[in-house]
Structure formats: C-alpha cells, structure tokens
GROMACS .gro file of C-alpha atoms in nm:
model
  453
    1UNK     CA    1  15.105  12.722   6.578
    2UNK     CA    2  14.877  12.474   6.707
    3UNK     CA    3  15.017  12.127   6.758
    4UNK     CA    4  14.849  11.825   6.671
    5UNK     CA    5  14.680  11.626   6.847
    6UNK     CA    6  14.795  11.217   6.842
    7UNK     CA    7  14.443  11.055   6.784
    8UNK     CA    8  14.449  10.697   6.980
    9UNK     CA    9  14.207  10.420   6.983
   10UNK     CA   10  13.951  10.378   7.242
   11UNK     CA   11  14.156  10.026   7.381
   12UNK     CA   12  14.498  10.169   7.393
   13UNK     CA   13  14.311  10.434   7.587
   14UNK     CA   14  14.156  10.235   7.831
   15UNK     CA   15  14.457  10.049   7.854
   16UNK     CA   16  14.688  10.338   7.962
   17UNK     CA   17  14.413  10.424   8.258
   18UNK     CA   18  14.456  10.084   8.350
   19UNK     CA   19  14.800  10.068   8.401
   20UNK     CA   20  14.791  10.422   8.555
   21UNK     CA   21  14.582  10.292   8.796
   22UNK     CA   22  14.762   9.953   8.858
   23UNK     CA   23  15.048  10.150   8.948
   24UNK     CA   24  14.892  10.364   9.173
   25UNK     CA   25  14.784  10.065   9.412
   26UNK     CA   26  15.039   9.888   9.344
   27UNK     CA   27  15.274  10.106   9.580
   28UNK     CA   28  14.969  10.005   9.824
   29UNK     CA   29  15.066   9.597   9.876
   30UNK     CA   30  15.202   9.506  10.214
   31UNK     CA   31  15.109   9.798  10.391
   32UNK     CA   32  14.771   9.660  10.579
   33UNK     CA   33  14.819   9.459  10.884
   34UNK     CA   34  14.844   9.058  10.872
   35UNK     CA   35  14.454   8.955  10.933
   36UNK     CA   36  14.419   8.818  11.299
   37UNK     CA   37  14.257   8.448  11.257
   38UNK     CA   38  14.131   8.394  11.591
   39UNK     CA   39  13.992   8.798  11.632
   40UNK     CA   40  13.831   8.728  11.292
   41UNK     CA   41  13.664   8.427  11.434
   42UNK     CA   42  13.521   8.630  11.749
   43UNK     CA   43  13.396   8.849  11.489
   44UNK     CA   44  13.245   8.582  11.270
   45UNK     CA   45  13.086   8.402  11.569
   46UNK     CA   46  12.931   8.733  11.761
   47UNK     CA   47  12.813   8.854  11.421
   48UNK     CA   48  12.636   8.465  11.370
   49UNK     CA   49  12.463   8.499  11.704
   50UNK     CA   50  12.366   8.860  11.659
   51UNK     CA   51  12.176   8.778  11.339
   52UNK     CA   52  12.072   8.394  11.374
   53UNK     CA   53  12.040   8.381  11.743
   54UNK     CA   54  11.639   8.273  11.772
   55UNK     CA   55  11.761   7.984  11.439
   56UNK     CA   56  12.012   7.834  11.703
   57UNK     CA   57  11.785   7.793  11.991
   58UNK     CA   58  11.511   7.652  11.758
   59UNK     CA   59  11.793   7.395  11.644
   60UNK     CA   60  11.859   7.332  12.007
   61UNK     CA   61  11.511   7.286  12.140
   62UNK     CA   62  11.381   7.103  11.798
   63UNK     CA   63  11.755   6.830  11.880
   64UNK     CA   64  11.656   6.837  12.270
   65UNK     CA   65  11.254   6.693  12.135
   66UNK     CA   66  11.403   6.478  11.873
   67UNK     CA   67  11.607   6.309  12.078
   68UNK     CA   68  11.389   6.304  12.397
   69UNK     CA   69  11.086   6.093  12.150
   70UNK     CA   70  11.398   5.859  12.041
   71UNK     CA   71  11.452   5.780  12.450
   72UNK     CA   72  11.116   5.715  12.439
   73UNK     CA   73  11.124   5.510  12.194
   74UNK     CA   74  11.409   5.310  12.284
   75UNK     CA   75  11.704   5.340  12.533
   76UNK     CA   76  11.831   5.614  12.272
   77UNK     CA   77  12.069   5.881  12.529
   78UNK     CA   78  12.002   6.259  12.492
   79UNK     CA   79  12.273   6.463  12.303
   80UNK     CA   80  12.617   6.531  12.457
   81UNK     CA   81  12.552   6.786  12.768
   82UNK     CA   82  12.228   6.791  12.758
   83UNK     CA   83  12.091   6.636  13.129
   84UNK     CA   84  11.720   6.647  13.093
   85UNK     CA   85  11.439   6.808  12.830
   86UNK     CA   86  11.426   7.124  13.072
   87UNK     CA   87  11.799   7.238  13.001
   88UNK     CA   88  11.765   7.156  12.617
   89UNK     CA   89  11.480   7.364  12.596
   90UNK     CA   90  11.585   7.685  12.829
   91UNK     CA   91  11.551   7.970  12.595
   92UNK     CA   92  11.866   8.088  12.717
   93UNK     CA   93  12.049   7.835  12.599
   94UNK     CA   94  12.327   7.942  12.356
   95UNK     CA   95  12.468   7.691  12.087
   96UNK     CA   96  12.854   7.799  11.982
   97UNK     CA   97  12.952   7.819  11.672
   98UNK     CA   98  13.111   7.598  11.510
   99UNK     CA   99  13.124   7.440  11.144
  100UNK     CA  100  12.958   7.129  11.274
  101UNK     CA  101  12.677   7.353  11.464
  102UNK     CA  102  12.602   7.557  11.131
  103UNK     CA  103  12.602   7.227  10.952
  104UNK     CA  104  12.361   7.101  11.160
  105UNK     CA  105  12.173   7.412  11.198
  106UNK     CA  106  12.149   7.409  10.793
  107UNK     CA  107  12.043   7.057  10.780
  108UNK     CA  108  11.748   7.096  11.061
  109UNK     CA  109  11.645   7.407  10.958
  110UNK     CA  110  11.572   7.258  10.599
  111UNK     CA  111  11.328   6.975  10.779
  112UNK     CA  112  11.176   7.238  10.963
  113UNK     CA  113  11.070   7.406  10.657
  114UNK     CA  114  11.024   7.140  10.443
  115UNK     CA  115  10.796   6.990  10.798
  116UNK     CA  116  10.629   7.384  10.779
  117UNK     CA  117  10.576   7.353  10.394
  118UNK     CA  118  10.371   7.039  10.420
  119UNK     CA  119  10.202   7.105  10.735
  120UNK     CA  120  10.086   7.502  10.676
  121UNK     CA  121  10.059   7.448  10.305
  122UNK     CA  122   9.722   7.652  10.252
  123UNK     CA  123   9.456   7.449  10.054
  124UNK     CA  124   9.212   7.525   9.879
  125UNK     CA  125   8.830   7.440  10.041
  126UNK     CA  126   8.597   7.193   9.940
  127UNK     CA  127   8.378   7.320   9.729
  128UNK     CA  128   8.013   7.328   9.777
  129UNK     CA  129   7.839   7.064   9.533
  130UNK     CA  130   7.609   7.203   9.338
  131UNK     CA  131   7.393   7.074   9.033
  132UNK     CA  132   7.453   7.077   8.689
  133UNK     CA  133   7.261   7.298   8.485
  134UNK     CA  134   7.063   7.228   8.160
  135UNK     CA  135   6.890   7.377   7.872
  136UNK     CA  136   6.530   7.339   7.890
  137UNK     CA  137   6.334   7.631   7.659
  138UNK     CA  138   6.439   7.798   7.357
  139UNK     CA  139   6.260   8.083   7.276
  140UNK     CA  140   6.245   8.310   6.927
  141UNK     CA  141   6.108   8.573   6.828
  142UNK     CA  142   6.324   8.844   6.789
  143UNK     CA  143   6.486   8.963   6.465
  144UNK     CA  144   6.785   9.054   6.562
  145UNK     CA  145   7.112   8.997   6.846
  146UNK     CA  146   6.907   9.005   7.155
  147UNK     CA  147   7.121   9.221   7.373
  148UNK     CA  148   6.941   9.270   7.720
  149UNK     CA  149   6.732   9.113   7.978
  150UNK     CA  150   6.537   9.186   8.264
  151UNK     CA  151   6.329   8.952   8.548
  152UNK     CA  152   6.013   9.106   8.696
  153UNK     CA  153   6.064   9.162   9.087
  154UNK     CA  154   5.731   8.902   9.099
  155UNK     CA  155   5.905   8.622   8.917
  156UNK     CA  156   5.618   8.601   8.666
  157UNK     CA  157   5.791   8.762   8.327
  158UNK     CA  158   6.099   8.896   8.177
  159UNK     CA  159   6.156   9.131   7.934
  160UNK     CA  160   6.403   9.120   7.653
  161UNK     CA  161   6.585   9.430   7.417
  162UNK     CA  162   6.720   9.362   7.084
  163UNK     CA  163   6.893   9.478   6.786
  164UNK     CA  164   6.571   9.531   6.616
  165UNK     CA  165   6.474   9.833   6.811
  166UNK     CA  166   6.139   9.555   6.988
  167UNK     CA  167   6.115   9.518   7.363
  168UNK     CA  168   5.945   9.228   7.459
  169UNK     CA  169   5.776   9.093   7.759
  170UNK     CA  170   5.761   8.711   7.819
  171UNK     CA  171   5.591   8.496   8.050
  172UNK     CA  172   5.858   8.342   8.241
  173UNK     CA  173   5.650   8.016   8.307
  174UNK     CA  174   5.562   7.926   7.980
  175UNK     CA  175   5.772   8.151   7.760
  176UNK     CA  176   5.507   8.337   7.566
  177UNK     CA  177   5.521   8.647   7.413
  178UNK     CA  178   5.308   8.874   7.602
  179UNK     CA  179   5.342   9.228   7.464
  180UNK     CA  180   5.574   9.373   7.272
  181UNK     CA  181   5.696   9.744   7.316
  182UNK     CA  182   5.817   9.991   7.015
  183UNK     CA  183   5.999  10.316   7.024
  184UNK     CA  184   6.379  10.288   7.016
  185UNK     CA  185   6.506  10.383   6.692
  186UNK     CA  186   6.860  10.175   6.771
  187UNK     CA  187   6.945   9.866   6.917
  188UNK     CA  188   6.814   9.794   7.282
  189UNK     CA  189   7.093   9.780   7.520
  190UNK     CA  190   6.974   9.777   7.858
  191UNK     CA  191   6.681   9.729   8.114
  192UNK     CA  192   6.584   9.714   8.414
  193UNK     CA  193   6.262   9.683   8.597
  194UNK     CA  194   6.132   9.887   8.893
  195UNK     CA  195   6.041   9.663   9.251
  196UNK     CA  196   5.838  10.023   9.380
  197UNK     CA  197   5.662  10.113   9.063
  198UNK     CA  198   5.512  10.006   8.746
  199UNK     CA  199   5.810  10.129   8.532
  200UNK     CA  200   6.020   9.959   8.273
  201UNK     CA  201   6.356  10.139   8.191
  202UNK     CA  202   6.505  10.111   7.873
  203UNK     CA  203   6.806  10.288   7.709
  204UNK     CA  204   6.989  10.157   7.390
  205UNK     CA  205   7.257  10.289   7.043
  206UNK     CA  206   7.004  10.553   7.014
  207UNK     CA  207   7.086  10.799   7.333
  208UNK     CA  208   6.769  10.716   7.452
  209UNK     CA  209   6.684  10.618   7.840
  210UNK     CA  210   6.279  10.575   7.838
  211UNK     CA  211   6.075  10.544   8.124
  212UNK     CA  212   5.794  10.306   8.040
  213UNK     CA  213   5.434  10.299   8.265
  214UNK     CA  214   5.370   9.907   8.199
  215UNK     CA  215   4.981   9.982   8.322
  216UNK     CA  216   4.938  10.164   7.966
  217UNK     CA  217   5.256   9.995   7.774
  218UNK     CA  218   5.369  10.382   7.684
  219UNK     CA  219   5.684  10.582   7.758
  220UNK     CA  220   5.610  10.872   7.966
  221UNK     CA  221   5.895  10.983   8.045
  222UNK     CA  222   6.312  11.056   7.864
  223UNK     CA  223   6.614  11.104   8.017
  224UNK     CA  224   6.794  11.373   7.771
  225UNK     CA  225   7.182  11.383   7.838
  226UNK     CA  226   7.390  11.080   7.734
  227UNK     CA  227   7.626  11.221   7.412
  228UNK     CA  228   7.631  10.910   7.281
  229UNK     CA  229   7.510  10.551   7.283
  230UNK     CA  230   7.332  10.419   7.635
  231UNK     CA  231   7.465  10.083   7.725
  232UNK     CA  232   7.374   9.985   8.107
  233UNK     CA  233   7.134  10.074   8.347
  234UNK     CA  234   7.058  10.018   8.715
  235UNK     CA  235   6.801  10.157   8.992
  236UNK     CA  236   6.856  10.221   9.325
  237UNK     CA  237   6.664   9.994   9.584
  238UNK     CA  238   6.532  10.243   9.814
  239UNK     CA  239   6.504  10.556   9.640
  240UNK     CA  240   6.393  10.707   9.298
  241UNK     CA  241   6.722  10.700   9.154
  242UNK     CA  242   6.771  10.592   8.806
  243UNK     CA  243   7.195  10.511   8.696
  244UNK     CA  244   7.289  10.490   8.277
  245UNK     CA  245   7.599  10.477   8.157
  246UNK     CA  246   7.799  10.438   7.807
  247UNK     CA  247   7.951  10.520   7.538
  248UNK     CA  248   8.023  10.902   7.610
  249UNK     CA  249   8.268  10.716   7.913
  250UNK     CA  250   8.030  10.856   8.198
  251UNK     CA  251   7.726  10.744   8.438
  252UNK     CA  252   7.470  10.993   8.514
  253UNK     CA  253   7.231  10.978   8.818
  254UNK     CA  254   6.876  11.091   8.762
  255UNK     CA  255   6.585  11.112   8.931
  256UNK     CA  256   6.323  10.902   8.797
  257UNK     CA  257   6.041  11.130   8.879
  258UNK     CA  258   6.211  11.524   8.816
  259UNK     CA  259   6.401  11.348   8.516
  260UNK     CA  260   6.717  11.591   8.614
  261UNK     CA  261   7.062  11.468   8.582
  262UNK     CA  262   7.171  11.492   8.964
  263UNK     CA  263   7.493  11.390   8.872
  264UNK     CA  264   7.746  11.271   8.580
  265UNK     CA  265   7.999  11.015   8.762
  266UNK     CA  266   8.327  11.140   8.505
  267UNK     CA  267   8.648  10.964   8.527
  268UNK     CA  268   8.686  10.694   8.315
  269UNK     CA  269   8.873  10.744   8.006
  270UNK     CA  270   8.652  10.509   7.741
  271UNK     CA  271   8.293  10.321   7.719
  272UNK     CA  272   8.120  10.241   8.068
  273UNK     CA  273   8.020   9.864   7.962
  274UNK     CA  274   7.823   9.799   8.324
  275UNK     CA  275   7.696  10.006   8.609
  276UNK     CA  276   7.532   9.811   8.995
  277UNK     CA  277   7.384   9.987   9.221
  278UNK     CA  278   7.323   9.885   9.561
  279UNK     CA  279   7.171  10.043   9.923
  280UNK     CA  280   7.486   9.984  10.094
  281UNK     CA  281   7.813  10.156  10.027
  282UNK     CA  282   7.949  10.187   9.807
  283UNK     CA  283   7.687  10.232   9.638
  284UNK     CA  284   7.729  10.270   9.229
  285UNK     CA  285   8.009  10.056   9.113
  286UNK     CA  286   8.088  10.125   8.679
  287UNK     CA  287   8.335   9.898   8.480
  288UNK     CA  288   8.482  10.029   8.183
  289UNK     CA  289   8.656   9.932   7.868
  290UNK     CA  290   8.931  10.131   8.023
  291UNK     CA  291   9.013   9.827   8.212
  292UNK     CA  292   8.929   9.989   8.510
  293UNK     CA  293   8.647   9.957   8.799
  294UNK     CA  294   8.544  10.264   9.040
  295UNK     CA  295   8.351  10.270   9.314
  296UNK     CA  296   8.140  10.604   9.378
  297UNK     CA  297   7.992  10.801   9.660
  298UNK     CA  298   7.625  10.825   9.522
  299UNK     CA  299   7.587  11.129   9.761
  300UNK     CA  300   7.899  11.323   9.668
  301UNK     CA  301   7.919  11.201   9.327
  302UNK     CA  302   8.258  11.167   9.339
  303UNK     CA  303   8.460  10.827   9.278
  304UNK     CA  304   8.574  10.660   9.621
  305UNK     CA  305   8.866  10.434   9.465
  306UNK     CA  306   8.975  10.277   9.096
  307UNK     CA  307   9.033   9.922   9.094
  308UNK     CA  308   9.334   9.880   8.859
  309UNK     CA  309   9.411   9.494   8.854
  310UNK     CA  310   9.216   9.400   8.509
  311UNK     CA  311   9.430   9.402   8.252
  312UNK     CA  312   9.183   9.425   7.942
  313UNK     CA  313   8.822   9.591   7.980
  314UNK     CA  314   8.527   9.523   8.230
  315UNK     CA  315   8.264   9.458   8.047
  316UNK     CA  316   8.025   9.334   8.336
  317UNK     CA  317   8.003   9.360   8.662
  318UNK     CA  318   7.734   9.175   8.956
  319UNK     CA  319   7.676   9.223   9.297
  320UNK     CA  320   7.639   8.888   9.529
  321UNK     CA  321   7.256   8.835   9.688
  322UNK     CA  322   7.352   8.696   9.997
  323UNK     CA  323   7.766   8.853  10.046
  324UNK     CA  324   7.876   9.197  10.028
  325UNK     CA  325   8.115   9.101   9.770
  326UNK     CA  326   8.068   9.133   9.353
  327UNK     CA  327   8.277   9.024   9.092
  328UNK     CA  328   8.406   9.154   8.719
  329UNK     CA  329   8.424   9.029   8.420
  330UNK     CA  330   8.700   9.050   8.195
  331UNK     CA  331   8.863   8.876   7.836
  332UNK     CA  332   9.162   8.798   8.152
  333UNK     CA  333   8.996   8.665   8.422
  334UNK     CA  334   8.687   8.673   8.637
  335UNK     CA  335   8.798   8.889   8.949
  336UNK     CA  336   8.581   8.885   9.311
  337UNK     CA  337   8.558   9.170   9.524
  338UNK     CA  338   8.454   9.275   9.862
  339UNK     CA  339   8.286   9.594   9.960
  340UNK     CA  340   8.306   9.863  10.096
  341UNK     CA  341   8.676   9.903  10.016
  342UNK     CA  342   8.688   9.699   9.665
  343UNK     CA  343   8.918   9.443   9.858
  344UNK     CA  344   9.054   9.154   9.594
  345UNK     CA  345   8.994   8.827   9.717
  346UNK     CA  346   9.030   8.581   9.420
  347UNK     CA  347   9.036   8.531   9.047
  348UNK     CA  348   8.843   8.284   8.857
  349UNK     CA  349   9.072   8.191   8.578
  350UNK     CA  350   9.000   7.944   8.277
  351UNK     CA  351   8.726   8.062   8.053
  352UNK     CA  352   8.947   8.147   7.808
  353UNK     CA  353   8.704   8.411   7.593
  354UNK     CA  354   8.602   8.747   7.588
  355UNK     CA  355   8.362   8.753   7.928
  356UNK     CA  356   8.031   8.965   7.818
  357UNK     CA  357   7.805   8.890   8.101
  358UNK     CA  358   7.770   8.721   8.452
  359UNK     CA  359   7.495   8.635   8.716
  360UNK     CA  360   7.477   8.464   9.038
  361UNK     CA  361   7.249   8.330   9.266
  362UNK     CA  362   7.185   8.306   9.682
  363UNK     CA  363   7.271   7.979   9.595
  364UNK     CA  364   7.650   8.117   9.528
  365UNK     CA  365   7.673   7.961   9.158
  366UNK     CA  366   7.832   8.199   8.960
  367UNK     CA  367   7.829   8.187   8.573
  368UNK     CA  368   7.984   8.398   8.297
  369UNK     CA  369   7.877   8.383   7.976
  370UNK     CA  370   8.178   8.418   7.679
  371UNK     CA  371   8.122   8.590   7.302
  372UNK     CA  372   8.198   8.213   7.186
  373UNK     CA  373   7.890   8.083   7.322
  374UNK     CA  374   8.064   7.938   7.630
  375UNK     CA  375   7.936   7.875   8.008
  376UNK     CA  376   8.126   7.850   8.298
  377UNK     CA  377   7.996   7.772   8.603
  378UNK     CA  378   8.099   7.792   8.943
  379UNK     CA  379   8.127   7.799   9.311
  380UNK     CA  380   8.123   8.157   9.438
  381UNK     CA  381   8.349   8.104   9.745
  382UNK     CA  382   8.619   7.846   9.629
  383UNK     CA  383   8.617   7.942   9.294
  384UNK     CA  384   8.617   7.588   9.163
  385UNK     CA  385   8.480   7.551   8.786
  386UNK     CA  386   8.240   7.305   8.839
  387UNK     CA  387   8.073   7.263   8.469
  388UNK     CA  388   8.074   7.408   8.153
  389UNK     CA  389   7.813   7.436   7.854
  390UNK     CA  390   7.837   7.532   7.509
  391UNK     CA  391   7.520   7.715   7.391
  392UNK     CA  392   7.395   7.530   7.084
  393UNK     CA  393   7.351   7.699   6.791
  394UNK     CA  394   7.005   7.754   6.626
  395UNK     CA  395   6.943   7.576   6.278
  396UNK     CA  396   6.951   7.867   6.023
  397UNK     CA  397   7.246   8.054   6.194
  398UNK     CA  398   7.628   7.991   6.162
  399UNK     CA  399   7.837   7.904   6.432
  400UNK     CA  400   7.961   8.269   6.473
  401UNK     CA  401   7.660   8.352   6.643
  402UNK     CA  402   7.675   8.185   6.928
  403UNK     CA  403   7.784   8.443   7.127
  404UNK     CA  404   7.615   8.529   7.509
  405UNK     CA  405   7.570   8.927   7.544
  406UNK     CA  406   7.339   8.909   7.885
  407UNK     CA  407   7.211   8.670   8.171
  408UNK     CA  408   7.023   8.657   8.451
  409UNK     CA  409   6.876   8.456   8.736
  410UNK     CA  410   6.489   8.483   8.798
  411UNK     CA  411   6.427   8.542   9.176
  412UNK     CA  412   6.392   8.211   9.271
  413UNK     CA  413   6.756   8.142   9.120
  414UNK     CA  414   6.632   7.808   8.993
  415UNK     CA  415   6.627   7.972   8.617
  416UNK     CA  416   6.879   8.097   8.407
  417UNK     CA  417   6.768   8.317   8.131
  418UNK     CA  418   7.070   8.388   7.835
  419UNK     CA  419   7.025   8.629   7.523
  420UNK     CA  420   7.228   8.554   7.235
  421UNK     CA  421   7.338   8.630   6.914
  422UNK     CA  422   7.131   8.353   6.753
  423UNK     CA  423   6.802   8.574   6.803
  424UNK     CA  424   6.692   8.359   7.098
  425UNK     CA  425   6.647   8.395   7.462
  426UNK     CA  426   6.728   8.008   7.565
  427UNK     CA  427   6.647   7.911   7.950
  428UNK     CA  428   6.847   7.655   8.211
  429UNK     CA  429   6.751   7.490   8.502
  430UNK     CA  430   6.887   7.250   8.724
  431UNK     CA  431   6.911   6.872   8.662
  432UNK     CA  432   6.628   6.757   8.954
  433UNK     CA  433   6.781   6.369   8.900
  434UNK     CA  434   7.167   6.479   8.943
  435UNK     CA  435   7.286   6.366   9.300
  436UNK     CA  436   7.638   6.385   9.397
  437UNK     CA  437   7.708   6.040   9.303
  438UNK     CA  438   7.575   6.057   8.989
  439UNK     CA  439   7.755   6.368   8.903
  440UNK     CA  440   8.081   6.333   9.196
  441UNK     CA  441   8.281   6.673   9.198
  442UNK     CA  442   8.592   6.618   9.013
  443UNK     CA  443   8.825   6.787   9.284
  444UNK     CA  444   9.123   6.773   9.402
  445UNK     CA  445   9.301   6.987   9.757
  446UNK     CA  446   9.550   7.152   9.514
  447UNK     CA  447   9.777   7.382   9.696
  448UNK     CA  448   9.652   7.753   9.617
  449UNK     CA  449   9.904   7.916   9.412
  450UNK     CA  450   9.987   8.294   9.533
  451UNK     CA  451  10.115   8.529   9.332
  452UNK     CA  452  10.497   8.568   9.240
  453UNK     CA  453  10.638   8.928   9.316
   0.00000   0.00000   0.00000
C-alpha cells in the first residue's frame, strides 16, 4: 500500500532548505585563518599601483606644475620632498599609497577632467551664412497634385508630371507653358532629362517608363518590366543607362537605346521611393519604404551594403554637387552620408514631418520639403537650420494641400523649383538685399551631443 504523501506549502519548503543549509555552514565558522592587516595592505597597495599606476604619476607631475606656477607666483615652497620641477616630474616617480594620496588623487583627477571637459569639449562649427530664400513665381496650370520635376541640363526650362496624366514643359525664365506632353494613362511620377541626348524620361502609377524624342514631342521608345507602379528615375552620366524603380520593391537597369532590362537590383522588402545614380562608386544608391538604403555595384548588379540606421522609410534620397557625400530623407530625421562606403556623418534633426523630397546646391544649402507644406533649410556641413518657410496655400484649396512631393535646384542653384499638392509649381530665389547684418545667424557653439550607448 502506497503511503501518502504530506503535501507542504511552497514557504515551509523553502524554509526547511534554508535551515538545511544554515546548518551545513554553520559547522564552517572559525575555521579560516585570522585576516593579516598589514599583508592585506601590501596587497591593497601593489594591486592600486598595478591598475592606477600612470593616474598617480599624472597626480604627481600635475602637484609638481601646480605648485612650481604658485613659486612663481609668490614665494609659495614646492611640496614636501620634492627638490626641484625635474624630480616631480621623473616618470619614474612612484607616489605610495596612502588614504591621503588616493584622496588627493580623487580630488585632482576630478579637475583634470572637469579642466579636459571644458577644454576638448567638441563644438560644433560656424556655420556658413547663407541667404534667406523667398517665393517669387507661382505657377498653375496643372489639374491635379503635381508630383515630379525636372531642370533642363541648359538651364532654360523644366518640365513638370502630374496627377492628371499632362507633362509639361516650362520656360524657366518666365514660367510659361511651352508644350505640353500626353500619354500616361496614371499619374506622372518621375522624370528626368538626358545631358547627351534629346530625351525626356518619364515613368508614373501606370507601369509605364517612356522615352520621349523632345525634337518631335513623341515617345519612341517603352521600357516593359516594372509589375507595378513606376515611382523614380535616374540616368547615368556617362553612359546610356536608364535606372526606375517602385512599387514592385525593385530597380531595374536598362539600356536606353536596346530597351533590355540589364538588370533588376532585388533586395528590398517594400516600395523603392528614390533611386541616384552617379559616375563614381557606388554608383546606384535606392531608398525604400523598408526603411532601408543600399548601395549597388552597377556592374555586378548586386547590392554593396544596406544602410540600416532610419528608423521609418526613405522616401528621398540626393547626391551633393560639389562632396562625395548624399543625404536621406526620412519622417525621423534627415541623415548625411559619405561615399563610397555609406559612412554616417550627421543627422539633421527638427523638421518634425513626413520628409518627401530634398535638393541641394554647390552652394551646400540643403532643403527638405515636408507633406505639411514645410521648408527647412540648411547648411550642408554643420547642419545648422538656418530658415524655414511655410508654402502658402493657393486661394481655392484647403490647407491640407499644402503638401511638397518634389524639388529641385536649376543649374545655376540660384532657383528653387517645388511641386505641390495645391496644383502649382511655385519658385524661390534668394533675397539679393539680405546681408548678414540684416539677417545675423542666430547661432550659438553648442556642445555637439553624441550618441548615448
């Protein structure tokens, strides 16, 4: 017959191992040896030189200065057995320890930081002044969000894609409508204009990448591949190399003439919101609404690296003129970059809203343009945030549509051209009258904060 077993609680349980234990040791007291003060000491002091060594001989040397600028100064005598500057600062010298020595070693080395703190604190640069920037032209005449723009490589028009399927051309002097181009059957989402031929580009919702031959104003050539809507586009500067990317989370490389897909640049996991391309490597850089950025051998067709630092999705991306550096745009932050390797250098925090589009100039003023209708703009290298705009509204639209989906500099950089969701294509330039004391930087040498880890 089986017995029963006595069911306890859990705490008379853990009190029984307790005591169990406590009586184990307890038979344990007495038996080590009496602890030997002045061996204990000799431990304590060889094991204080061992690891703070270099701290003492600082103390020693920073004492032996100290009080050599007080004899200076006055008939102030140098410390205790100490005969001249020479012996205080031998960097053999040894300092025993004692209380008193790591007193005073704890009290100097806190001025020596506190003196390293203020002295090496790094600062952030002066930035460059630049000047303000204001609205000069509006221009309408689309019927819908105007989504894309592009600046002739001869500075003499721009073109424009919009939701109503219309590309238009512009005089960039005056602002008039010079042609306007039909065939999309979706919105217009990106173009881009060739330096080495007469060719538009144009891709948009529809799957569509056209080739257009501006001497006759007709498409003449397609690009068939994309699965699903086209959303960026960029050419190569040397050779007839055409880059889209979008929806279907992939960039393809074409060549403009052949129109075959050399390559489809897979790896990100959702939309491709932005592809650059430039001559040097690397050279095809894609942000994603995947949050991520990757930089791609345009000969292998492979990805090189994946930036990983935004937090929320990439929705543009632009290369420097001048610096072989671009930066990302992000609803976190704006994020700078240096090539080859897609080193981080800074991030340009502050405009707080969704970031759909940047530019920059030779001049290094950077500006990113938010889905509120906000402009931030600032100095490239010190990433100071040295004026912002709100886009005005046109009368007839609500205030809802004052978001900025594109920008760009013209080639001289003295023009900013914005498309918004107003239906117009509005134009800034800088002030001519603004000096620098009539519009003083309002800056101050804060200390640069680095990240906690």
């Amino acid at each position: 017959m089986v017995e029963d077993v006595q069911k306890h609680s859990v705490h008379t349980l853990i009190f029984r191992s307790l005591k169990r234990s406590h009586d184990m040791f307890l038979s344990n007291q007495g038996i080590l040896p009496q602890v030997d003060k002045k061996a204990d000491k000799v431990r304590h002091t060889i094991k204080a030189r061992d690891f703070y060594g270099m701290v003492f001989d600082d103390v020693k040397k920073m004492q032996a200065m100290k009080h050599l600028r007080e004899a200076e100064a006055g008939p102030n005598p140098l410390p205790p057995g100490t005969d001249n500057l020479e012996a205080a600062t031998n960097e053999n010298a040894v300092v025993p320890y004692t209380e008193n020595a790591v007193a005073v070693r704890g009290q100097s080395n806190t001025q020596n930081q506190l003196a390293n703190m203020i002295k090496k604190a790094p600062t952030m640069p002066k930035p460059k002044w630049h000047s303000p920037w204001k609205l000069y032209r509006v221009i309408a005449g689309h019927l819908g969000w105007v989504r894309c723009v592009a600046v002739e490589p001869g500075n003499e028009w721009f073109a424009t894609g919009a939701a109503d399927r219309i590309i238009k051309i512009w005089d960039l002097a005056s602002g008039t409508l010079k042609v306007s181009l039909t065939g999309h059957v979706s919105t217009v989402r990106g173009l881009a204009v060739s330096a080495r031929h007469p060719y538009l580009f144009s891709c948009g919702e529809d799957r569509q990448v056209k080739c257009w031959d501006l001497e006759y104003n007709k498409v003449i050539r397609h690009y068939h591949g994309h699965l699903s809507a086209v959303y960026s586009l960029a050419l190569h500067p040397t050779i007839d190399v055409l880059l889209s990317a979008g929806r279907d989370s992939t960039a393809r490389v074409w060549d403009m003439r052949t129109k075959a897909n050399i390559h489809t640049l897979t790896g990100h996991t959702h939309t491709v919101a932005k592809v650059i391309c430039q001559a040097s490597e690397p050279q095809v850089i894609t942000g994603s609404h995947d949050t991520t950025i990757r930089l791609w051998d345009l000969a292998a067709g492979k990805s090189i690296c994946t930036l990983t630092n935004h937090k929320k999705s990439v929705r543009d991306l632009v290369f420097h003129p001048a610096l072989n550096m671009f930066a990302s745009g992000s609803p976190d932050n704006i994020k700078q970059w240096k090539c080859p390797d897609g080193k981080f250098i800074q991030n340009l925090s502050g405009h707080n809203a969704i970031i759909n589009c940047l530019a920059v100039n030779a001049e290094s003023v950077l500006v990113s343009g938010g889905d509120n209708g906000t402009m931030h703009f600032w100095d490239w290298r010190t990433g100071y945030n040295f004026q912002r705009l709100q886009a005005p509204v046109q009368p007839g639209s609500m205030d809802s549509e004052a978001g900025i989906f594109s920008m760009i500099f013209d080639n001289s950089g003295s023009r900013l051209i914005t498309t918004e969701a107003d239906k117009t294509i509005k134009i800034y330039k800088e002030d001519d009258t603004a000096t620098e004391e009539t519009h003083p930087i309002n800056w101050k040498p804060d200390i640069i904060k680095r990240r906690k880890f």
